[in-house]
PDB file of C-alpha atoms in Angstrom:
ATOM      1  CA  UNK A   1     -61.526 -84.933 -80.440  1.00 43.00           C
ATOM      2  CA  UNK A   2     -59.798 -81.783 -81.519  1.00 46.00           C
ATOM      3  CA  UNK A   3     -62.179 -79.674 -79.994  1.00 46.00           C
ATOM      4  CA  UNK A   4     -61.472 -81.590 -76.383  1.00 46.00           C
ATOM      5  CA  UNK A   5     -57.592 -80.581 -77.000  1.00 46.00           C
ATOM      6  CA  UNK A   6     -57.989 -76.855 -77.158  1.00 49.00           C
ATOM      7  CA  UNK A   7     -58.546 -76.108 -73.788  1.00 47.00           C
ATOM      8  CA  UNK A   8     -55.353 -77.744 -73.092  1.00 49.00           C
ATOM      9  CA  UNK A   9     -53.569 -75.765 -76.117  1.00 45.00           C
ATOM     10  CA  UNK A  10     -54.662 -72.064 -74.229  1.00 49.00           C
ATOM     11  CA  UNK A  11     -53.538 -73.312 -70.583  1.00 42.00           C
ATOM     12  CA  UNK A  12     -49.581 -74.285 -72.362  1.00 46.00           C
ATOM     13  CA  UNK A  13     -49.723 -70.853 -74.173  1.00 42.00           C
ATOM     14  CA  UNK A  14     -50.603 -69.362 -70.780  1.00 45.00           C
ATOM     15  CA  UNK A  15     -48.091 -70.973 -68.906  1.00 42.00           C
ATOM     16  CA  UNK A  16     -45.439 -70.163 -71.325  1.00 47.00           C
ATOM     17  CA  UNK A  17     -46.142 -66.500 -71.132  1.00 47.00           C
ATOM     18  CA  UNK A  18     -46.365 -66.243 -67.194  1.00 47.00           C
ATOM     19  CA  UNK A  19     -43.215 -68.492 -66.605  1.00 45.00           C
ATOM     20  CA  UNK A  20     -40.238 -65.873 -67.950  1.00 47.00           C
ATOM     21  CA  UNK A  21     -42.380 -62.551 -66.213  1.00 49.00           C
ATOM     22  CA  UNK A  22     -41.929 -64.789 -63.259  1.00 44.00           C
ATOM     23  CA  UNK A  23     -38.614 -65.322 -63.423  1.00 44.00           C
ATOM     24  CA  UNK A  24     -37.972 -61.507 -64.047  1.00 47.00           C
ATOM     25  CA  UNK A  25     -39.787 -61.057 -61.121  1.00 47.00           C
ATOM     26  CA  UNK A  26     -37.536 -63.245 -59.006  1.00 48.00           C
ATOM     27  CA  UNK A  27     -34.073 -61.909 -61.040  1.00 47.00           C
ATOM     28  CA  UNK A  28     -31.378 -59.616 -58.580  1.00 50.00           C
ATOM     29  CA  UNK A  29     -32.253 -55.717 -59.136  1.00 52.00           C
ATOM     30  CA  UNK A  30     -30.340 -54.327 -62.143  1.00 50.00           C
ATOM     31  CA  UNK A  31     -26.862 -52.778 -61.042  1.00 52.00           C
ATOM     32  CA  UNK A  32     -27.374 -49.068 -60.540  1.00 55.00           C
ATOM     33  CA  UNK A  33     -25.198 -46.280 -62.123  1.00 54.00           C
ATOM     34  CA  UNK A  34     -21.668 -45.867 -61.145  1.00 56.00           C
ATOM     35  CA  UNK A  35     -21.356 -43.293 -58.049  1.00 53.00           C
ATOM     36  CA  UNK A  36     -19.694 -39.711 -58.591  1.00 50.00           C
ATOM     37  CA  UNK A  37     -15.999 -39.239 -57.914  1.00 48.00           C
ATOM     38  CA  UNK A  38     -15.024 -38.321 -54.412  1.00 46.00           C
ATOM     39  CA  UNK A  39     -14.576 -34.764 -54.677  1.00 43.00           C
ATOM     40  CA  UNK A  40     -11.546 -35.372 -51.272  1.00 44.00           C
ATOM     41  CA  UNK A  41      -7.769 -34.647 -52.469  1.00 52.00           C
ATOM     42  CA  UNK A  42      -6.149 -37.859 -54.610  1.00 51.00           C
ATOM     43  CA  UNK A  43      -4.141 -40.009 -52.048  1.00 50.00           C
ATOM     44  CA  UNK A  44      -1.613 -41.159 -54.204  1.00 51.00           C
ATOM     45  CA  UNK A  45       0.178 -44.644 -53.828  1.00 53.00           C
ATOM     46  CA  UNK A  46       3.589 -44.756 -52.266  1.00 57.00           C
ATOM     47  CA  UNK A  47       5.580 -42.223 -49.964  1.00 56.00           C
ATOM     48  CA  UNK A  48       7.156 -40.112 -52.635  1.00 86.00           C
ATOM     49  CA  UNK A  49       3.899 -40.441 -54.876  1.00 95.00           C
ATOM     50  CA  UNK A  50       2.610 -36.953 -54.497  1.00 96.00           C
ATOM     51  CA  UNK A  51       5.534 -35.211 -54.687  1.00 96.00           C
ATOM     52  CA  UNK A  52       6.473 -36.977 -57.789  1.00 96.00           C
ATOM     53  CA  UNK A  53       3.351 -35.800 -59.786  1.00 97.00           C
ATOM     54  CA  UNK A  54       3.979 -32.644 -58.202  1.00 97.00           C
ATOM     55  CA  UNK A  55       7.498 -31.968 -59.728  1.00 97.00           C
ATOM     56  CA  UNK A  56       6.270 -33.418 -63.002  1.00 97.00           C
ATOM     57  CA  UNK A  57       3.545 -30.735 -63.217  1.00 98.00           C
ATOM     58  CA  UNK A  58       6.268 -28.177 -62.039  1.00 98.00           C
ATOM     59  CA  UNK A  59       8.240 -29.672 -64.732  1.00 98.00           C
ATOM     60  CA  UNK A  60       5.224 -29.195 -66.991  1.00 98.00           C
ATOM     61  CA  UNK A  61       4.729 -25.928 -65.867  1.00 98.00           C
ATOM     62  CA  UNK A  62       8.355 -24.638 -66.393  1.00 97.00           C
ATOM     63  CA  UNK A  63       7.730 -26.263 -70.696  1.00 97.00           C
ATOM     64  CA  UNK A  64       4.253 -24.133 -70.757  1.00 97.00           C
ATOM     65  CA  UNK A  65       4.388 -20.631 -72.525  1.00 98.00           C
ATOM     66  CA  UNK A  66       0.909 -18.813 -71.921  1.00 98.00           C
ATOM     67  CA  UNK A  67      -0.418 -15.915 -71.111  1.00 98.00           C
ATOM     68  CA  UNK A  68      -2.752 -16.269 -67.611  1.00 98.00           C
ATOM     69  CA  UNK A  69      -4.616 -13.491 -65.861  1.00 98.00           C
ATOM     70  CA  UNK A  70      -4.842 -14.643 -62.093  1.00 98.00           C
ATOM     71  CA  UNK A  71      -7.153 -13.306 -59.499  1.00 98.00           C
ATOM     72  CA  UNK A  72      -4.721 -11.793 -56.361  1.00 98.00           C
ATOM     73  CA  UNK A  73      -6.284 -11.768 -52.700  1.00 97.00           C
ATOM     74  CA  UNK A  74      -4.413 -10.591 -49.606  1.00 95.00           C
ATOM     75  CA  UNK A  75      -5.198  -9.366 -46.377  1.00 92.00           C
ATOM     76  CA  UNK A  76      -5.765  -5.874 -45.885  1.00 89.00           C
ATOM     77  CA  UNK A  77      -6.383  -4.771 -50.366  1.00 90.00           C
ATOM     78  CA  UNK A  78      -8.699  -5.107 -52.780  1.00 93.00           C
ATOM     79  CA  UNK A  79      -8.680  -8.193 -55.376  1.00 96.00           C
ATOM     80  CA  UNK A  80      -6.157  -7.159 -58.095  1.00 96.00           C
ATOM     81  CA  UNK A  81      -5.543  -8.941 -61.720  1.00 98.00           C
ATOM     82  CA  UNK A  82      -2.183  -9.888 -61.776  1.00 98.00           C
ATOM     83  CA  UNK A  83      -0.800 -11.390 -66.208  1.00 98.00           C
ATOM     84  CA  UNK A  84       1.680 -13.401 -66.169  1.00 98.00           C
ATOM     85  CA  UNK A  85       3.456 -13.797 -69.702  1.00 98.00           C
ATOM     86  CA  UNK A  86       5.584 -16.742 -70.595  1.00 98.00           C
ATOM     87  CA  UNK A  87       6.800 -15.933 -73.984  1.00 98.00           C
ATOM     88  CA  UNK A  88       8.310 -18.468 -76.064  1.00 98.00           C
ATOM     89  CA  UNK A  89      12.312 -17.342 -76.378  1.00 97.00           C
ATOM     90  CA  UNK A  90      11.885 -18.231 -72.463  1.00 97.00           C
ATOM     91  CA  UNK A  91      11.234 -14.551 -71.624  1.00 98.00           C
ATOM     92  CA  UNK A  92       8.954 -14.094 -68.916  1.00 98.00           C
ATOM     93  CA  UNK A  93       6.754 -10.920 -67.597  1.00 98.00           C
ATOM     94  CA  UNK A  94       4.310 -10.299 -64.564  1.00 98.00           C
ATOM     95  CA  UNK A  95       2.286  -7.312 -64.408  1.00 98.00           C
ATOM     96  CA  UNK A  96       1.300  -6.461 -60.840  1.00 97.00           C
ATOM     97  CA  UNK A  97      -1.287  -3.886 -59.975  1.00 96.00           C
ATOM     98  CA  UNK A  98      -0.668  -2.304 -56.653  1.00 95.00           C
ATOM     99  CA  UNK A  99       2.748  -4.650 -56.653  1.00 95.00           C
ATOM    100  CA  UNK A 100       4.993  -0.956 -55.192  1.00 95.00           C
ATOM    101  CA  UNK A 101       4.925   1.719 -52.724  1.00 94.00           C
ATOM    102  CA  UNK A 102       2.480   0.307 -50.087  1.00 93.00           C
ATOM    103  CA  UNK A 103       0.012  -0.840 -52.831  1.00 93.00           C
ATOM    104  CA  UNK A 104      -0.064   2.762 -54.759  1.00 93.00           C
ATOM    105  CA  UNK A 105       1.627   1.565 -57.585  1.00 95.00           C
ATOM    106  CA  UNK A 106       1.538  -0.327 -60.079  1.00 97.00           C
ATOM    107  CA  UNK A 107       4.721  -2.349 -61.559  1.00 98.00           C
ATOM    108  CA  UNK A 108       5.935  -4.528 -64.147  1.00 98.00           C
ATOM    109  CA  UNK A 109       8.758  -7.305 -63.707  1.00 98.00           C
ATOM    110  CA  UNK A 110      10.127  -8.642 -66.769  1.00 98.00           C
ATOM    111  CA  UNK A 111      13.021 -10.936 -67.213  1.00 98.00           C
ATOM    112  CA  UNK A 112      14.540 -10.499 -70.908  1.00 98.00           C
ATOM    113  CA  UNK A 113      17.787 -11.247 -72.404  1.00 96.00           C
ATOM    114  CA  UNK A 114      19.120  -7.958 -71.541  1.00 96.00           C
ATOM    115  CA  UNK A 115      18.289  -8.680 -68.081  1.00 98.00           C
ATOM    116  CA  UNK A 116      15.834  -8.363 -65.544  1.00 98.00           C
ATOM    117  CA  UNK A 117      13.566  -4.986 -64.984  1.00 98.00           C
ATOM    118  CA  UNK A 118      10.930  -3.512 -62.985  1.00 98.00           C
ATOM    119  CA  UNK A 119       8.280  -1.098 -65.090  1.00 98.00           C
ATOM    120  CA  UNK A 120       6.661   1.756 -63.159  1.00 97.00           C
ATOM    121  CA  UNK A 121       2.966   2.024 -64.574  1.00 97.00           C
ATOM    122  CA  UNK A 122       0.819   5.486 -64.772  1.00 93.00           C
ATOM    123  CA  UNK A 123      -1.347   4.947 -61.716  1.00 88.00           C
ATOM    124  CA  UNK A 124      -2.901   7.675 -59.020  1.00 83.00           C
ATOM    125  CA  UNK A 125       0.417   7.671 -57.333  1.00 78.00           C
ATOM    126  CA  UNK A 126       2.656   7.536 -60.538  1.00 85.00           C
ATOM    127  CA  UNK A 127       1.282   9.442 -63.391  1.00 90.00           C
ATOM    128  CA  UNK A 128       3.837   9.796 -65.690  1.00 91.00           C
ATOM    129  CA  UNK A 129       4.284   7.307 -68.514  1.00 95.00           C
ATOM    130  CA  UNK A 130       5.794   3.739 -68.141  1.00 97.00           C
ATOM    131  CA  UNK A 131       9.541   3.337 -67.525  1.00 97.00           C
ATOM    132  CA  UNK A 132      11.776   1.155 -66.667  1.00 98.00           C
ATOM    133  CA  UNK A 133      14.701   0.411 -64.773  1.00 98.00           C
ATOM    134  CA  UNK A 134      17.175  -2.677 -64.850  1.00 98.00           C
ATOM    135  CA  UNK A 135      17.503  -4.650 -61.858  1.00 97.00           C
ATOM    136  CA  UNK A 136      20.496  -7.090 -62.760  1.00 96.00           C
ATOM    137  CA  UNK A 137      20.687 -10.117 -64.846  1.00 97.00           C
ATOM    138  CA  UNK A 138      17.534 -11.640 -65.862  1.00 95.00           C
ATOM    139  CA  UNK A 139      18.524 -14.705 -62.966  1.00 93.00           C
ATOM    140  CA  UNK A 140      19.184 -12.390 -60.114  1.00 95.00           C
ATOM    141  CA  UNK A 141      17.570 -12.766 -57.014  1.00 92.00           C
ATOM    142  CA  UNK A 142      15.294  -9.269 -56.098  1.00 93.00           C
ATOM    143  CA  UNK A 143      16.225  -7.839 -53.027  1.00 93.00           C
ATOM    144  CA  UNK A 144      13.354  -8.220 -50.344  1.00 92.00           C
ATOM    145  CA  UNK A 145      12.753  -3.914 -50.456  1.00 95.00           C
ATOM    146  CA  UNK A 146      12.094  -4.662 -54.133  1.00 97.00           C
ATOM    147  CA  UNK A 147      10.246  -7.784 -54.559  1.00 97.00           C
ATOM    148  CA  UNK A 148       6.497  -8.245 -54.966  1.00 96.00           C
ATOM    149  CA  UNK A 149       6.862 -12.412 -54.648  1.00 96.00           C
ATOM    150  CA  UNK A 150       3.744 -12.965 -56.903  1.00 97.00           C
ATOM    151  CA  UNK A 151       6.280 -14.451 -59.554  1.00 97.00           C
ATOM    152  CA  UNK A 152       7.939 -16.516 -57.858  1.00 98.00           C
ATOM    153  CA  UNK A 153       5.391 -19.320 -58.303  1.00 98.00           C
ATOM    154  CA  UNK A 154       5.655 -18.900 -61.921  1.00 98.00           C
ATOM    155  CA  UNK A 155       9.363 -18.577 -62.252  1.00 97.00           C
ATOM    156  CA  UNK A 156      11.912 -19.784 -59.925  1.00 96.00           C
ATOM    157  CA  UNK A 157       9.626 -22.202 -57.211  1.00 97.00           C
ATOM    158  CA  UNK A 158       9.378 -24.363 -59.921  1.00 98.00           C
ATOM    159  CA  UNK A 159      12.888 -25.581 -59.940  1.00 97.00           C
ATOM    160  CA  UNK A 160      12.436 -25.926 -56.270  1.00 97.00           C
ATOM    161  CA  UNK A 161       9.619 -28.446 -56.831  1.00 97.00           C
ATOM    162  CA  UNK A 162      11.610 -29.916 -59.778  1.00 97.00           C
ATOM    163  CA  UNK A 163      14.104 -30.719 -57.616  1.00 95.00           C
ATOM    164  CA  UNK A 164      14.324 -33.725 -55.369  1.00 90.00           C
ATOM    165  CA  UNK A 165      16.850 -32.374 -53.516  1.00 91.00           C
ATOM    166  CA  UNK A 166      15.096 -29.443 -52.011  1.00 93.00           C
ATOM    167  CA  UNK A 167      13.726 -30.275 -48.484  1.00 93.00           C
ATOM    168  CA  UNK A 168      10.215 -30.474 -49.180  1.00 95.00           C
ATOM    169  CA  UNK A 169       7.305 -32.755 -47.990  1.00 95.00           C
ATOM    170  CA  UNK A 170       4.293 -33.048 -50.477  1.00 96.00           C
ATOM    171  CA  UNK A 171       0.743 -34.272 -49.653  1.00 96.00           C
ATOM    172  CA  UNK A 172      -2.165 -33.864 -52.201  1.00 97.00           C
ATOM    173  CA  UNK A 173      -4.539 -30.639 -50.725  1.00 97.00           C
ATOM    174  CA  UNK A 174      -8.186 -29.913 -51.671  1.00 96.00           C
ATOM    175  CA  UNK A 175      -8.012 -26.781 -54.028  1.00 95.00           C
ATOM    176  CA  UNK A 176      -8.751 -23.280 -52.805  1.00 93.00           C
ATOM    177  CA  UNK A 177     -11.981 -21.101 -53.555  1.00 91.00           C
ATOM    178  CA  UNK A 178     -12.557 -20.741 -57.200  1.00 93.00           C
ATOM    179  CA  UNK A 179      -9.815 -22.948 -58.405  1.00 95.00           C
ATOM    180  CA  UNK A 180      -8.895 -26.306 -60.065  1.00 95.00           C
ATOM    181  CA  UNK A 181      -6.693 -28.612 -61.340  1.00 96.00           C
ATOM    182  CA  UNK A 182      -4.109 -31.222 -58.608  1.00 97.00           C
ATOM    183  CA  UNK A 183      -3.317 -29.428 -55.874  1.00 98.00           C
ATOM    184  CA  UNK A 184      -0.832 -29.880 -53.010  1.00 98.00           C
ATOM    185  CA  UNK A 185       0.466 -28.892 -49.371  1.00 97.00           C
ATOM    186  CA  UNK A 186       4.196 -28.324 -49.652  1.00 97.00           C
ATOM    187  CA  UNK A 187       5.902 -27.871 -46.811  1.00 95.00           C
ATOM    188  CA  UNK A 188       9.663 -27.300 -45.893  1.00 92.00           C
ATOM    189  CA  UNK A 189      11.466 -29.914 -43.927  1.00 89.00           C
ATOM    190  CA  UNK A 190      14.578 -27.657 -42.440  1.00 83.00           C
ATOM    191  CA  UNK A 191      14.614 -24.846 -40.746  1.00 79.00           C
ATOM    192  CA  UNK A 192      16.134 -21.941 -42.883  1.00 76.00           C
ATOM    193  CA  UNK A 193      16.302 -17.917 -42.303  1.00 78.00           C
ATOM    194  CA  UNK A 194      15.824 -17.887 -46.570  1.00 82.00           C
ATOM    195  CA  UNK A 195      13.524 -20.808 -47.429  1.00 88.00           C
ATOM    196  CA  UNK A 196      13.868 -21.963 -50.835  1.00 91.00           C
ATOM    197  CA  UNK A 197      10.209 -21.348 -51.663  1.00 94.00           C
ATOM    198  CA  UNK A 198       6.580 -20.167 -49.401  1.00 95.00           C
ATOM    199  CA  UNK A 199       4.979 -23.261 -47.748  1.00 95.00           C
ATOM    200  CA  UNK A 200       1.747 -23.525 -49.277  1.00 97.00           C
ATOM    201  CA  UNK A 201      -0.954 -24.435 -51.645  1.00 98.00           C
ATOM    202  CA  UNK A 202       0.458 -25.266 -55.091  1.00 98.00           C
ATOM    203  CA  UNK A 203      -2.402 -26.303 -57.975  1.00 98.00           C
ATOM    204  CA  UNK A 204      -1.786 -27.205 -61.356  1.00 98.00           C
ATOM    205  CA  UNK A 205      -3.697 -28.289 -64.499  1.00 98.00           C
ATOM    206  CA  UNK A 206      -2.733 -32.183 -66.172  1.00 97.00           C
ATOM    207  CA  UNK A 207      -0.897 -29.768 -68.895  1.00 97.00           C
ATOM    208  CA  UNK A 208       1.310 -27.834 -66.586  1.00 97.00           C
ATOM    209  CA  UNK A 209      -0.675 -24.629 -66.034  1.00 98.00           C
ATOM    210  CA  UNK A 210      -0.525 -23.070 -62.642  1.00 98.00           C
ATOM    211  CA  UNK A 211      -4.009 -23.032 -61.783  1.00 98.00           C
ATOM    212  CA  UNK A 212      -3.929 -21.437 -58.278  1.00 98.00           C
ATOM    213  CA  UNK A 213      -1.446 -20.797 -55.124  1.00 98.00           C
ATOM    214  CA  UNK A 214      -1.962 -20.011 -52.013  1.00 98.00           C
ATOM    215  CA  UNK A 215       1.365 -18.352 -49.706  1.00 97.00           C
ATOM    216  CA  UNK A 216       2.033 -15.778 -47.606  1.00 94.00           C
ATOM    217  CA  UNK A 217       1.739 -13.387 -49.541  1.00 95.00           C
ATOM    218  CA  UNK A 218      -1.762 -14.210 -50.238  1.00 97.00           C
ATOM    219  CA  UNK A 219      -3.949 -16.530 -53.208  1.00 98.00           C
ATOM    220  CA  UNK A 220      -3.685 -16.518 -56.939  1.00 98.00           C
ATOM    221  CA  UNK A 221      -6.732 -17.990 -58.652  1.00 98.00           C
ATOM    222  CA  UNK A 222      -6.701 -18.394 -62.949  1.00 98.00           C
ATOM    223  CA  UNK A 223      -9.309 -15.963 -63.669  1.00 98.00           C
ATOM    224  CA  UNK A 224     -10.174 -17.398 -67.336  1.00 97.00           C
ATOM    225  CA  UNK A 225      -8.497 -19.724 -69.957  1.00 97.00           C
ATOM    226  CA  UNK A 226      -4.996 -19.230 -70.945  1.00 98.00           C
ATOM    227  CA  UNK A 227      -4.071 -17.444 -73.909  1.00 98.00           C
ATOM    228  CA  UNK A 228      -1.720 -18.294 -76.366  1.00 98.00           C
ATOM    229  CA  UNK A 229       1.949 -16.998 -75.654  1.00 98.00           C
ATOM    230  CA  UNK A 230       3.802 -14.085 -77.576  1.00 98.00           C
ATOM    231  CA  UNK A 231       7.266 -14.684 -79.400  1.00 98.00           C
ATOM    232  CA  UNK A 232       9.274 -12.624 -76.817  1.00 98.00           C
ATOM    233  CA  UNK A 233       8.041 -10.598 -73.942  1.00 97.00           C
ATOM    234  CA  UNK A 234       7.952  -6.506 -74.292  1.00 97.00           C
ATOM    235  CA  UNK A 235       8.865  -3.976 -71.813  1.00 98.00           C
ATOM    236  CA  UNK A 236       5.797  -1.744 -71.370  1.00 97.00           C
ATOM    237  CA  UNK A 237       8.205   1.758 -71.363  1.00 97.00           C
ATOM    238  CA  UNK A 238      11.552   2.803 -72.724  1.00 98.00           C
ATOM    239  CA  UNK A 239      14.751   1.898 -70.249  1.00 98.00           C
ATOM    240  CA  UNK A 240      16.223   4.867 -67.772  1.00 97.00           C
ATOM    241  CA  UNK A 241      18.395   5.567 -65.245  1.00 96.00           C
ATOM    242  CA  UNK A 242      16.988   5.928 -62.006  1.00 94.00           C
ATOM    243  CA  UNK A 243      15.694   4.196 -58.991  1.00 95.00           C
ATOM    244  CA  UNK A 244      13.251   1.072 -59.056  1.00 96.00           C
ATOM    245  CA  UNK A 245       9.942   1.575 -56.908  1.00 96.00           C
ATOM    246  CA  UNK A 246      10.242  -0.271 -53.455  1.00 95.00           C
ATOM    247  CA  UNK A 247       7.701  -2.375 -51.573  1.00 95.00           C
ATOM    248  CA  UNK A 248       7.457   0.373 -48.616  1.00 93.00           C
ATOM    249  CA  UNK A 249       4.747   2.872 -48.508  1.00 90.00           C
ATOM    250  CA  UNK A 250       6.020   6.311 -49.205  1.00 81.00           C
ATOM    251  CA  UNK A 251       6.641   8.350 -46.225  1.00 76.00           C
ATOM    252  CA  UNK A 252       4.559  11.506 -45.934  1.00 66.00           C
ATOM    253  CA  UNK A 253       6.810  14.903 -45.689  1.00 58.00           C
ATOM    254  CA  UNK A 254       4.254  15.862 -42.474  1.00 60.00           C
ATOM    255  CA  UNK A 255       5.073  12.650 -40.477  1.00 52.00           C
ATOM    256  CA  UNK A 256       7.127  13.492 -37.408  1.00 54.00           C
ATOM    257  CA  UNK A 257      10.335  12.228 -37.166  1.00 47.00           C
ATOM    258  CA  UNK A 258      10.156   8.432 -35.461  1.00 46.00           C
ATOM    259  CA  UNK A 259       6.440   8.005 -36.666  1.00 48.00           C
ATOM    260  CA  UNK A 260       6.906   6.464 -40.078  1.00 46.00           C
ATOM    261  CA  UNK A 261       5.650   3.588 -41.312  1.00 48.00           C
ATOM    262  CA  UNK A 262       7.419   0.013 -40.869  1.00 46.00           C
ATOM    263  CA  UNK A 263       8.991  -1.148 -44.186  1.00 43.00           C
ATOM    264  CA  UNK A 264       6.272  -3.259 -45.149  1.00 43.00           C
ATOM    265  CA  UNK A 265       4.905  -4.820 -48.595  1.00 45.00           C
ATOM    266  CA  UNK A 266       1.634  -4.680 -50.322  1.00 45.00           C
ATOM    267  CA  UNK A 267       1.317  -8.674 -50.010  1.00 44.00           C
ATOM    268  CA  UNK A 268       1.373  -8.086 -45.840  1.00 43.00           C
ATOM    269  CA  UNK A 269       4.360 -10.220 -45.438  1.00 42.00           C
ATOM    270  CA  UNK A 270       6.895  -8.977 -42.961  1.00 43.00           C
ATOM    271  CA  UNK A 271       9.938  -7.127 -44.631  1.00 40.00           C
ATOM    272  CA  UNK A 272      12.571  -9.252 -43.014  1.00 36.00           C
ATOM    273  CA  UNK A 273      11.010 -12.609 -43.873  1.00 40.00           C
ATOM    274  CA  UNK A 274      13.324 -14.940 -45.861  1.00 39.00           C
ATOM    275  CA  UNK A 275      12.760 -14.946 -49.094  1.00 39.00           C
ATOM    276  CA  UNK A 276      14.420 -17.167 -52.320  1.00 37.00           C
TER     277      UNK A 276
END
């Protein structure tokens, strides 16, 4: 009798093994891995959405003391490394090469407790030592002959994005060539001889750091990571009395009379152009 049985015993072991690989074979496919991020600009919720996260990174921005080298493109020169210095008294510093004298030389602006300053750098068309020359109070505006804009986005634009009373419309933007962070189109909504800031590109990291901007005058891209800040920011030269370098090319003695070059800047932005 037992030896009738074990046929029966190997057909129930056999059915009990084939039974769960045919129910595997019958189950749903197993869920597949999560897809990648859509690498389109954030639409944020709500109609005032993206320019609220765009005037808290501003806000951000205007709390962050760094040091950032930025890679400078405009029309018509060579890529230039603009630092921008945000020292920690509140102090701030931008040294731009090319940033005078139709792109010939290089400057400094530096806004200090003792006011603000533009630093003439040795260069081929300047080669006598650093100096510098005070502009006004360290809030003054720069007259358009004198300013290079490329600090504006670091400096006084932010309280223009800060501020909800400024008329501004703000969509999210895909971020330029080579750069990062949340960017966004900003846009001014009145018509204004002196608009408060460039319309534009604006790009920032989640901790505040300007990562790129594009304007008229041209692009900034963060070339590497930011460094930590100084104390206070240093003049590169001793203080003199004299006259600061303007945007306009210098005029050659030869030209004739009537022939001289249009009052132009280095950035290609037209010298009567509003500016903030």
């Amino acid at each position: 009798m037992p030896a009738a049985h074990h046929p029966n015993r190997q057909l129930t072991v056999a059915l009990a093994l084939a039974v769960p690989a045919l129910l595997a074979a019958c189950s749903p496919d197993p869920p597949t891995d999560p897809a990648p991020p859509p690498t389109a600009a954030p639409r944020p919720a709500g109609p005032d959405a993206a320019r609220d996260e765009l005037a808290a990174l501003a806000a951000a921005a205007q709390d962050r003391h760094l040091v950032a080298r930025y890679t400078f493109r405009a029309d018509g020169a060579a890529d230039r490394l603009v630092v921008f210095t945000s020292a920690n008294d509140g102090s701030w510093r931008v040294d731009v090469p090319g940033g005078a004298l139709g792109g010939t030389a290089d400057i400094t602006l530096a806004a200090i407790a003792d006011g603000l300053f533009q630093c003439g750098l040795p260069s081929a068309a300047r080669p006598e030592p650093a100096s510098c020359v005070r502009l006004g109070e360290r809030d003054d505006t720069l007259p358009r002959r004198l300013d290079p804009r490329v600090q504006h986005p670091f400096t006084d634009w932010l309280d223009v994005l800060t501020d909800r009373r400024a008329p501004l419309a703000v969509s999210p933007a895909m971020a330029p060539a080579d750069a990062t962070g949340s960017c966004y189109s900003v846009e001014t909504t009145a018509a204004s001889i002196n608009p408060p800031l460039d319309v534009g590109i604006y790009c920032f990291d989640a901790d505040g750091t300007p990562t790129a901007v594009r304007a008229a005058f041209g692009t900034l891209t963060l070339a590497a990571p930011p460094e930590p800040a100084p104390g206070t920011v240093q003049l590169p030269g001793p203080v003199v009395e004299g006259e600061p370098l303007g945007m306009a090319a210098p005029v050659d003695p030869a030209t004739p009379l009537g022939t001289e070059p249009t009052a132009t800047d280095p950035t290609g932005t037209d010298e009567h152009a509003g500016t903030p």
